[in-house]
C-alpha cells in the first residue's frame, strides 16, 4: 500500500503496536477505502507496519492480519473491518463462515464467506454454541477426553483462524501429547511418528453438550515428511483462567460460522 497513490487516503498517524504469541509489530494508523473480496469498505482505519521483528514474519507468506473479533480488544480500539461492513450495510446477514482446506494438494487454501455461510462446504445442520464474552469469539468448553477418559473439565475456549494448532495450558497439553505418544521438541511443539497416525486415539472436545471428535489424521500435521502434533502448550495470564484456542486444526475439520 502506498498512500501517495491514493486519492481517498486520509492521514491519521496514531501510533500502533501489538505483541503476538510469536513476534510483534509496530507502525501507525491510516485511513482509506479497503476492499475485501467484492466489498468496498469506506473510511476504514488500518495499521501500516514499519517494524516486525520475529522469525514468524520471515517465514510466513502473508501480507497482514485482518482482525475479525470485537473492537474491545482491537489495538487503539480501532473500528474493525467487520464492524464497518455491517454498519455500511454491505451484507444481509451479520455472520461470516470459514472453510479451511486440509488438502495440501489443493490450489485453494479455503474460503471466507462474508454475510453468511457456504453450504457447499458442510453437510447436515449447523450446531450453535453460545458465546460468553465479546472479546475474542469465546464460549464454554465442557471438557476434553482421550480414550474416553477426561483430561480437562469445564473451561473457556475461543475459535481463532489465526492460530495454526490447538493451544491450551501447558500442563494439559503435555498430558495430551504424552497420551498420544508424541515427543517434545523445540518451542512447545511435539513430534509424532507418521506411521502411527492410523492408530492414534480419538480426541473429543465437548461444546454445549455436543461431542466434536478429532482423529489422528485431523490433529497431526505432516510437514514435508515430519509429523507434528496439533496440540501445543502456551502460557496465558492467570486471570484468563484455563483457556483453550481452537485454531486451524479444529476449524479444518469443522466448518465454523461466526454469528454476530
PDB file of C-alpha atoms in Angstrom:
ATOM      1  CA  UNK A   1       0.000   0.000   0.000  1.00  0.00           C
ATOM      2  CA  UNK A   2       1.296   3.419  -0.976  1.00  0.00           C
ATOM      3  CA  UNK A   3      -0.793   6.300   0.363  1.00  0.00           C
ATOM      4  CA  UNK A   4       0.781   8.699  -2.162  1.00  0.00           C
ATOM      5  CA  UNK A   5      -1.023   6.816  -4.957  1.00  0.00           C
ATOM      6  CA  UNK A   6      -4.445   7.000  -3.304  1.00  0.00           C
ATOM      7  CA  UNK A   7      -6.870   9.885  -3.778  1.00  0.00           C
ATOM      8  CA  UNK A   8      -9.066   8.638  -0.885  1.00  0.00           C
ATOM      9  CA  UNK A   9      -6.290   8.354   1.705  1.00  0.00           C
ATOM     10  CA  UNK A  10      -6.852  10.188   4.999  1.00  0.00           C
ATOM     11  CA  UNK A  11      -3.836  10.673   7.266  1.00  0.00           C
ATOM     12  CA  UNK A  12      -4.195   9.677  10.920  1.00  0.00           C
ATOM     13  CA  UNK A  13      -0.749   8.911  12.294  1.00  0.00           C
ATOM     14  CA  UNK A  14      -1.772   7.336  15.643  1.00  0.00           C
ATOM     15  CA  UNK A  15       0.990   5.012  16.875  1.00  0.00           C
ATOM     16  CA  UNK A  16       0.293   1.279  16.561  1.00  0.00           C
ATOM     17  CA  UNK A  17       1.990  -1.650  18.332  1.00  0.00           C
ATOM     18  CA  UNK A  18       0.917  -5.211  19.052  1.00  0.00           C
ATOM     19  CA  UNK A  19       2.567  -8.279  20.611  1.00  0.00           C
ATOM     20  CA  UNK A  20       1.735 -11.708  19.171  1.00  0.00           C
ATOM     21  CA  UNK A  21       2.450 -15.172  20.529  1.00  0.00           C
ATOM     22  CA  UNK A  22       5.408 -15.259  18.118  1.00  0.00           C
ATOM     23  CA  UNK A  23       6.766 -11.856  17.194  1.00  0.00           C
ATOM     24  CA  UNK A  24       5.483  -8.304  17.322  1.00  0.00           C
ATOM     25  CA  UNK A  25       4.971  -5.338  15.047  1.00  0.00           C
ATOM     26  CA  UNK A  26       4.560  -1.586  15.183  1.00  0.00           C
ATOM     27  CA  UNK A  27       3.710   1.291  12.888  1.00  0.00           C
ATOM     28  CA  UNK A  28       0.951   3.885  12.512  1.00  0.00           C
ATOM     29  CA  UNK A  29      -2.756   4.108  11.688  1.00  0.00           C
ATOM     30  CA  UNK A  30      -4.014   5.284   8.275  1.00  0.00           C
ATOM     31  CA  UNK A  31      -7.492   5.549   6.749  1.00  0.00           C
ATOM     32  CA  UNK A  32      -8.704   4.634   3.270  1.00  0.00           C
ATOM     33  CA  UNK A  33     -11.208   2.556   1.324  1.00  0.00           C
ATOM     34  CA  UNK A  34     -10.395  -1.100   1.914  1.00  0.00           C
ATOM     35  CA  UNK A  35     -11.593  -3.828  -0.457  1.00  0.00           C
ATOM     36  CA  UNK A  36     -12.323  -7.289   0.974  1.00  0.00           C
ATOM     37  CA  UNK A  37     -13.334  -9.568  -1.880  1.00  0.00           C
ATOM     38  CA  UNK A  38     -16.079  -7.683  -3.714  1.00  0.00           C
ATOM     39  CA  UNK A  39     -16.909  -5.446  -0.745  1.00  0.00           C
ATOM     40  CA  UNK A  40     -15.607  -1.868  -0.585  1.00  0.00           C
ATOM     41  CA  UNK A  41     -15.344  -0.628   2.996  1.00  0.00           C
ATOM     42  CA  UNK A  42     -15.136   3.142   3.145  1.00  0.00           C
ATOM     43  CA  UNK A  43     -13.319   5.117   5.840  1.00  0.00           C
ATOM     44  CA  UNK A  44     -11.524   2.049   7.203  1.00  0.00           C
ATOM     45  CA  UNK A  45      -8.646   2.624   9.611  1.00  0.00           C
ATOM     46  CA  UNK A  46      -5.773   0.140   9.444  1.00  0.00           C
ATOM     47  CA  UNK A  47      -2.161  -0.167  10.538  1.00  0.00           C
ATOM     48  CA  UNK A  48       0.770   0.431   8.244  1.00  0.00           C
ATOM     49  CA  UNK A  49       3.572  -1.691   9.678  1.00  0.00           C
ATOM     50  CA  UNK A  50       7.107  -0.286   9.844  1.00  0.00           C
ATOM     51  CA  UNK A  51       8.798  -2.814  12.142  1.00  0.00           C
ATOM     52  CA  UNK A  52       8.093  -6.538  12.532  1.00  0.00           C
ATOM     53  CA  UNK A  53      10.773  -8.464  14.440  1.00  0.00           C
ATOM     54  CA  UNK A  54      10.262 -12.201  14.851  1.00  0.00           C
ATOM     55  CA  UNK A  55      11.010 -15.381  12.913  1.00  0.00           C
ATOM     56  CA  UNK A  56       7.315 -15.844  12.040  1.00  0.00           C
ATOM     57  CA  UNK A  57       7.374 -12.803   9.767  1.00  0.00           C
ATOM     58  CA  UNK A  58      10.463 -14.057   7.945  1.00  0.00           C
ATOM     59  CA  UNK A  59       8.988 -17.444   7.010  1.00  0.00           C
ATOM     60  CA  UNK A  60       5.238 -16.768   6.796  1.00  0.00           C
ATOM     61  CA  UNK A  61       3.760 -15.942   3.399  1.00  0.00           C
ATOM     62  CA  UNK A  62       1.234 -13.280   4.293  1.00  0.00           C
ATOM     63  CA  UNK A  63       0.972  -9.513   3.983  1.00  0.00           C
ATOM     64  CA  UNK A  64      -1.002  -8.722   7.113  1.00  0.00           C
ATOM     65  CA  UNK A  65      -3.740  -9.726   9.525  1.00  0.00           C
ATOM     66  CA  UNK A  66      -7.463  -8.960   9.194  1.00  0.00           C
ATOM     67  CA  UNK A  67      -8.877  -8.973  12.727  1.00  0.00           C
ATOM     68  CA  UNK A  68     -12.488 -10.165  12.942  1.00  0.00           C
ATOM     69  CA  UNK A  69     -13.029 -10.231  16.703  1.00  0.00           C
ATOM     70  CA  UNK A  70     -14.595  -7.454  18.820  1.00  0.00           C
ATOM     71  CA  UNK A  71     -13.463  -3.855  18.948  1.00  0.00           C
ATOM     72  CA  UNK A  72     -12.974  -4.293  22.735  1.00  0.00           C
ATOM     73  CA  UNK A  73      -9.612  -5.958  22.056  1.00  0.00           C
ATOM     74  CA  UNK A  74      -8.603  -4.001  18.944  1.00  0.00           C
ATOM     75  CA  UNK A  75      -5.382  -2.014  19.268  1.00  0.00           C
ATOM     76  CA  UNK A  76      -6.269   1.661  19.916  1.00  0.00           C
ATOM     77  CA  UNK A  77      -9.941   0.484  19.807  1.00  0.00           C
ATOM     78  CA  UNK A  78      -9.831   0.922  16.046  1.00  0.00           C
ATOM     79  CA  UNK A  79     -13.183   0.092  14.431  1.00  0.00           C
ATOM     80  CA  UNK A  80     -12.775  -3.260  12.705  1.00  0.00           C
ATOM     81  CA  UNK A  81     -13.395  -4.030   9.044  1.00  0.00           C
ATOM     82  CA  UNK A  82     -16.281  -6.324  10.025  1.00  0.00           C
ATOM     83  CA  UNK A  83     -17.920  -3.607  12.183  1.00  0.00           C
ATOM     84  CA  UNK A  84     -17.757  -1.205   9.251  1.00  0.00           C
ATOM     85  CA  UNK A  85     -19.045  -3.822   6.793  1.00  0.00           C
ATOM     86  CA  UNK A  86     -22.141  -4.265   8.976  1.00  0.00           C
ATOM     87  CA  UNK A  87     -22.582  -0.529   9.683  1.00  0.00           C
ATOM     88  CA  UNK A  88     -22.367   0.291   5.966  1.00  0.00           C
ATOM     89  CA  UNK A  89     -24.995  -2.332   5.124  1.00  0.00           C
ATOM     90  CA  UNK A  90     -22.687  -4.316   2.860  1.00  0.00           C
ATOM     91  CA  UNK A  91     -24.011  -7.733   3.992  1.00  0.00           C
ATOM     92  CA  UNK A  92     -27.520  -9.107   4.546  1.00  0.00           C
ATOM     93  CA  UNK A  93     -26.601 -11.429   7.436  1.00  0.00           C
ATOM     94  CA  UNK A  94     -24.355 -10.398  10.300  1.00  0.00           C
ATOM     95  CA  UNK A  95     -22.293 -13.559  10.221  1.00  0.00           C
ATOM     96  CA  UNK A  96     -19.307 -14.964   8.376  1.00  0.00           C
ATOM     97  CA  UNK A  97     -18.238 -18.522   7.654  1.00  0.00           C
ATOM     98  CA  UNK A  98     -14.772 -20.040   7.426  1.00  0.00           C
ATOM     99  CA  UNK A  99     -13.764 -23.126   5.445  1.00  0.00           C
ATOM    100  CA  UNK A 100     -10.144 -24.244   5.717  1.00  0.00           C
ATOM    101  CA  UNK A 101      -8.977 -26.918   3.296  1.00  0.00           C
ATOM    102  CA  UNK A 102      -6.825 -29.705   4.762  1.00  0.00           C
ATOM    103  CA  UNK A 103      -5.914 -30.912   1.262  1.00  0.00           C
ATOM    104  CA  UNK A 104      -2.308 -29.818   0.744  1.00  0.00           C
ATOM    105  CA  UNK A 105      -2.555 -30.668  -2.971  1.00  0.00           C
ATOM    106  CA  UNK A 106      -5.428 -28.223  -3.490  1.00  0.00           C
ATOM    107  CA  UNK A 107      -4.827 -24.837  -5.085  1.00  0.00           C
ATOM    108  CA  UNK A 108      -7.331 -23.283  -2.682  1.00  0.00           C
ATOM    109  CA  UNK A 109      -6.465 -22.881   0.969  1.00  0.00           C
ATOM    110  CA  UNK A 110     -10.058 -22.178   1.909  1.00  0.00           C
ATOM    111  CA  UNK A 111     -12.966 -19.756   1.750  1.00  0.00           C
ATOM    112  CA  UNK A 112     -14.059 -16.805   3.888  1.00  0.00           C
ATOM    113  CA  UNK A 113     -17.757 -16.045   3.311  1.00  0.00           C
ATOM    114  CA  UNK A 114     -18.792 -12.591   4.500  1.00  0.00           C
ATOM    115  CA  UNK A 115     -22.521 -12.238   5.189  1.00  0.00           C
ATOM    116  CA  UNK A 116     -23.465 -15.878   5.752  1.00  0.00           C
ATOM    117  CA  UNK A 117     -22.303 -19.467   5.411  1.00  0.00           C
ATOM    118  CA  UNK A 118     -21.313 -21.514   2.356  1.00  0.00           C
ATOM    119  CA  UNK A 119     -23.410 -24.701   2.443  1.00  0.00           C
ATOM    120  CA  UNK A 120     -21.194 -26.355  -0.187  1.00  0.00           C
ATOM    121  CA  UNK A 121     -18.514 -26.785   2.488  1.00  0.00           C
ATOM    122  CA  UNK A 122     -20.501 -28.693   5.132  1.00  0.00           C
ATOM    123  CA  UNK A 123     -23.198 -31.362   5.473  1.00  0.00           C
ATOM    124  CA  UNK A 124     -26.095 -31.604   7.926  1.00  0.00           C
ATOM    125  CA  UNK A 125     -27.298 -28.830  10.191  1.00  0.00           C
ATOM    126  CA  UNK A 126     -25.123 -26.176  11.822  1.00  0.00           C
ATOM    127  CA  UNK A 127     -24.847 -26.554  15.613  1.00  0.00           C
ATOM    128  CA  UNK A 128     -24.956 -23.458  17.843  1.00  0.00           C
ATOM    129  CA  UNK A 129     -22.520 -22.771  20.666  1.00  0.00           C
ATOM    130  CA  UNK A 130     -23.399 -19.601  22.650  1.00  0.00           C
ATOM    131  CA  UNK A 131     -20.691 -17.015  23.257  1.00  0.00           C
ATOM    132  CA  UNK A 132     -19.841 -15.912  26.805  1.00  0.00           C
ATOM    133  CA  UNK A 133     -17.712 -12.821  26.055  1.00  0.00           C
ATOM    134  CA  UNK A 134     -17.443 -10.027  23.496  1.00  0.00           C
ATOM    135  CA  UNK A 135     -13.669 -10.026  23.291  1.00  0.00           C
ATOM    136  CA  UNK A 136     -12.419 -12.988  21.321  1.00  0.00           C
ATOM    137  CA  UNK A 137     -15.003 -15.411  19.896  1.00  0.00           C
ATOM    138  CA  UNK A 138     -15.194 -17.107  23.303  1.00  0.00           C
ATOM    139  CA  UNK A 139     -17.520 -19.843  24.547  1.00  0.00           C
ATOM    140  CA  UNK A 140     -17.728 -22.525  27.219  1.00  0.00           C
ATOM    141  CA  UNK A 141     -15.819 -25.789  26.835  1.00  0.00           C
ATOM    142  CA  UNK A 142     -17.497 -28.690  28.671  1.00  0.00           C
ATOM    143  CA  UNK A 143     -14.372 -30.845  28.606  1.00  0.00           C
ATOM    144  CA  UNK A 144     -11.665 -32.723  26.689  1.00  0.00           C
ATOM    145  CA  UNK A 145     -11.234 -36.502  26.741  1.00  0.00           C
ATOM    146  CA  UNK A 146      -8.780 -39.069  25.339  1.00  0.00           C
ATOM    147  CA  UNK A 147      -9.673 -42.769  25.095  1.00  0.00           C
ATOM    148  CA  UNK A 148     -12.945 -41.748  26.750  1.00  0.00           C
ATOM    149  CA  UNK A 149     -11.066 -40.517  29.825  1.00  0.00           C
ATOM    150  CA  UNK A 150     -11.338 -36.845  30.828  1.00  0.00           C
ATOM    151  CA  UNK A 151      -8.156 -34.761  30.909  1.00  0.00           C
ATOM    152  CA  UNK A 152      -9.901 -31.377  31.219  1.00  0.00           C
ATOM    153  CA  UNK A 153     -13.190 -30.296  32.759  1.00  0.00           C
ATOM    154  CA  UNK A 154     -15.114 -27.083  32.228  1.00  0.00           C
ATOM    155  CA  UNK A 155     -13.105 -24.172  30.841  1.00  0.00           C
ATOM    156  CA  UNK A 156     -13.339 -21.438  28.208  1.00  0.00           C
ATOM    157  CA  UNK A 157     -12.323 -21.748  24.581  1.00  0.00           C
ATOM    158  CA  UNK A 158     -12.026 -19.430  21.600  1.00  0.00           C
ATOM    159  CA  UNK A 159     -12.290 -20.118  17.873  1.00  0.00           C
ATOM    160  CA  UNK A 160      -9.345 -18.473  16.131  1.00  0.00           C
ATOM    161  CA  UNK A 161      -8.288 -18.834  12.495  1.00  0.00           C
ATOM    162  CA  UNK A 162      -5.053 -17.007  13.339  1.00  0.00           C
ATOM    163  CA  UNK A 163      -3.799 -19.913  15.479  1.00  0.00           C
ATOM    164  CA  UNK A 164      -2.468 -22.822  13.434  1.00  0.00           C
ATOM    165  CA  UNK A 165      -2.758 -25.510  16.117  1.00  0.00           C
ATOM    166  CA  UNK A 166      -4.988 -26.210  19.123  1.00  0.00           C
ATOM    167  CA  UNK A 167      -3.390 -24.458  22.079  1.00  0.00           C
ATOM    168  CA  UNK A 168      -4.058 -24.602  25.797  1.00  0.00           C
ATOM    169  CA  UNK A 169      -2.489 -24.662  29.280  1.00  0.00           C
ATOM    170  CA  UNK A 170       0.922 -26.316  29.107  1.00  0.00           C
ATOM    171  CA  UNK A 171       0.222 -28.992  31.744  1.00  0.00           C
ATOM    172  CA  UNK A 172      -2.959 -30.163  29.993  1.00  0.00           C
ATOM    173  CA  UNK A 173      -1.357 -30.174  26.546  1.00  0.00           C
ATOM    174  CA  UNK A 174       1.702 -32.033  27.854  1.00  0.00           C
ATOM    175  CA  UNK A 175      -0.601 -34.727  29.263  1.00  0.00           C
ATOM    176  CA  UNK A 176      -2.497 -34.896  25.979  1.00  0.00           C
ATOM    177  CA  UNK A 177       0.662 -35.205  23.891  1.00  0.00           C
ATOM    178  CA  UNK A 178       2.081 -37.925  26.122  1.00  0.00           C
ATOM    179  CA  UNK A 179      -1.165 -39.905  25.808  1.00  0.00           C
ATOM    180  CA  UNK A 180      -0.896 -39.890  22.002  1.00  0.00           C
ATOM    181  CA  UNK A 181       2.771 -40.911  22.102  1.00  0.00           C
ATOM    182  CA  UNK A 182       4.271 -37.609  20.996  1.00  0.00           C
ATOM    183  CA  UNK A 183       7.786 -36.460  21.915  1.00  0.00           C
ATOM    184  CA  UNK A 184       8.675 -32.908  22.939  1.00  0.00           C
ATOM    185  CA  UNK A 185      10.777 -30.837  20.540  1.00  0.00           C
ATOM    186  CA  UNK A 186      11.580 -27.105  20.438  1.00  0.00           C
ATOM    187  CA  UNK A 187       9.322 -24.179  21.370  1.00  0.00           C
ATOM    188  CA  UNK A 188       6.463 -26.167  22.891  1.00  0.00           C
ATOM    189  CA  UNK A 189       5.900 -28.315  19.822  1.00  0.00           C
ATOM    190  CA  UNK A 190       5.724 -32.119  19.819  1.00  0.00           C
ATOM    191  CA  UNK A 191       6.668 -34.615  17.106  1.00  0.00           C
ATOM    192  CA  UNK A 192       4.937 -37.896  16.403  1.00  0.00           C
ATOM    193  CA  UNK A 193       5.698 -40.972  14.307  1.00  0.00           C
ATOM    194  CA  UNK A 194       3.936 -40.550  10.957  1.00  0.00           C
ATOM    195  CA  UNK A 195       3.266 -44.297  10.703  1.00  0.00           C
ATOM    196  CA  UNK A 196       1.269 -44.155  13.956  1.00  0.00           C
ATOM    197  CA  UNK A 197      -1.412 -41.800  12.584  1.00  0.00           C
ATOM    198  CA  UNK A 198      -3.986 -44.519  11.682  1.00  0.00           C
ATOM    199  CA  UNK A 199      -3.872 -45.977  15.212  1.00  0.00           C
ATOM    200  CA  UNK A 200      -3.897 -42.750  17.222  1.00  0.00           C
ATOM    201  CA  UNK A 201      -6.764 -42.216  19.694  1.00  0.00           C
ATOM    202  CA  UNK A 202      -9.782 -40.020  19.056  1.00  0.00           C
ATOM    203  CA  UNK A 203      -9.670 -36.725  20.980  1.00  0.00           C
ATOM    204  CA  UNK A 204     -13.084 -35.387  21.975  1.00  0.00           C
ATOM    205  CA  UNK A 205     -13.915 -31.733  22.645  1.00  0.00           C
ATOM    206  CA  UNK A 206     -17.403 -31.261  24.123  1.00  0.00           C
ATOM    207  CA  UNK A 207     -19.094 -27.926  23.350  1.00  0.00           C
ATOM    208  CA  UNK A 208     -22.606 -27.080  24.539  1.00  0.00           C
ATOM    209  CA  UNK A 209     -23.224 -30.774  25.230  1.00  0.00           C
ATOM    210  CA  UNK A 210     -22.124 -31.982  21.784  1.00  0.00           C
ATOM    211  CA  UNK A 211     -19.026 -34.105  21.179  1.00  0.00           C
ATOM    212  CA  UNK A 212     -16.650 -32.895  18.454  1.00  0.00           C
ATOM    213  CA  UNK A 213     -14.167 -35.643  17.627  1.00  0.00           C
ATOM    214  CA  UNK A 214     -10.716 -35.359  16.082  1.00  0.00           C
ATOM    215  CA  UNK A 215      -8.924 -38.414  14.715  1.00  0.00           C
ATOM    216  CA  UNK A 216      -5.182 -38.747  14.238  1.00  0.00           C
ATOM    217  CA  UNK A 217      -5.406 -37.635  10.595  1.00  0.00           C
ATOM    218  CA  UNK A 218      -7.151 -34.472  11.809  1.00  0.00           C
ATOM    219  CA  UNK A 219      -4.729 -33.430  14.553  1.00  0.00           C
ATOM    220  CA  UNK A 220      -1.340 -34.460  13.127  1.00  0.00           C
ATOM    221  CA  UNK A 221       0.350 -32.172  10.593  1.00  0.00           C
ATOM    222  CA  UNK A 222       2.658 -33.770   8.063  1.00  0.00           C
ATOM    223  CA  UNK A 223       5.205 -31.110   7.144  1.00  0.00           C
ATOM    224  CA  UNK A 224       7.468 -32.431   4.386  1.00  0.00           C
ATOM    225  CA  UNK A 225       7.638 -35.886   5.938  1.00  0.00           C
ATOM    226  CA  UNK A 226       7.946 -34.703   9.542  1.00  0.00           C
ATOM    227  CA  UNK A 227       4.800 -35.166  11.617  1.00  0.00           C
ATOM    228  CA  UNK A 228       3.895 -32.564  14.245  1.00  0.00           C
ATOM    229  CA  UNK A 229       1.219 -32.855  16.923  1.00  0.00           C
ATOM    230  CA  UNK A 230      -1.600 -30.353  16.538  1.00  0.00           C
ATOM    231  CA  UNK A 231      -1.659 -29.733  20.308  1.00  0.00           C
ATOM    232  CA  UNK A 232       0.587 -27.069  21.812  1.00  0.00           C
ATOM    233  CA  UNK A 233       1.018 -25.694  25.323  1.00  0.00           C
ATOM    234  CA  UNK A 234       1.060 -21.927  25.851  1.00  0.00           C
ATOM    235  CA  UNK A 235       1.394 -19.643  28.851  1.00  0.00           C
ATOM    236  CA  UNK A 236      -1.557 -17.311  29.333  1.00  0.00           C
ATOM    237  CA  UNK A 237      -2.264 -14.683  32.013  1.00  0.00           C
ATOM    238  CA  UNK A 238      -3.761 -16.374  35.133  1.00  0.00           C
ATOM    239  CA  UNK A 239      -6.767 -14.028  35.103  1.00  0.00           C
ATOM    240  CA  UNK A 240      -7.961 -15.675  31.889  1.00  0.00           C
ATOM    241  CA  UNK A 241      -8.339 -18.986  33.733  1.00  0.00           C
ATOM    242  CA  UNK A 242      -7.982 -22.238  31.782  1.00  0.00           C
ATOM    243  CA  UNK A 243      -8.410 -21.129  28.169  1.00  0.00           C
ATOM    244  CA  UNK A 244      -8.113 -23.231  25.019  1.00  0.00           C
ATOM    245  CA  UNK A 245      -7.647 -21.889  21.490  1.00  0.00           C
ATOM    246  CA  UNK A 246      -9.382 -23.990  18.848  1.00  0.00           C
ATOM    247  CA  UNK A 247      -7.284 -22.983  15.877  1.00  0.00           C
ATOM    248  CA  UNK A 248      -6.941 -24.261  12.328  1.00  0.00           C
ATOM    249  CA  UNK A 249      -6.583 -27.907  13.393  1.00  0.00           C
ATOM    250  CA  UNK A 250     -10.150 -27.756  14.742  1.00  0.00           C
ATOM    251  CA  UNK A 251     -11.660 -25.385  12.157  1.00  0.00           C
ATOM    252  CA  UNK A 252     -10.134 -27.508   9.380  1.00  0.00           C
ATOM    253  CA  UNK A 253     -12.371 -30.390  10.493  1.00  0.00           C
ATOM    254  CA  UNK A 254     -15.462 -28.378  11.433  1.00  0.00           C
ATOM    255  CA  UNK A 255     -16.784 -25.594   9.190  1.00  0.00           C
ATOM    256  CA  UNK A 256     -17.217 -22.617  11.519  1.00  0.00           C
ATOM    257  CA  UNK A 257     -19.732 -19.782  11.352  1.00  0.00           C
ATOM    258  CA  UNK A 258     -19.154 -16.664  13.442  1.00  0.00           C
ATOM    259  CA  UNK A 259     -22.623 -15.236  14.168  1.00  0.00           C
ATOM    260  CA  UNK A 260     -22.728 -11.660  15.395  1.00  0.00           C
TER     261      UNK A 260
END
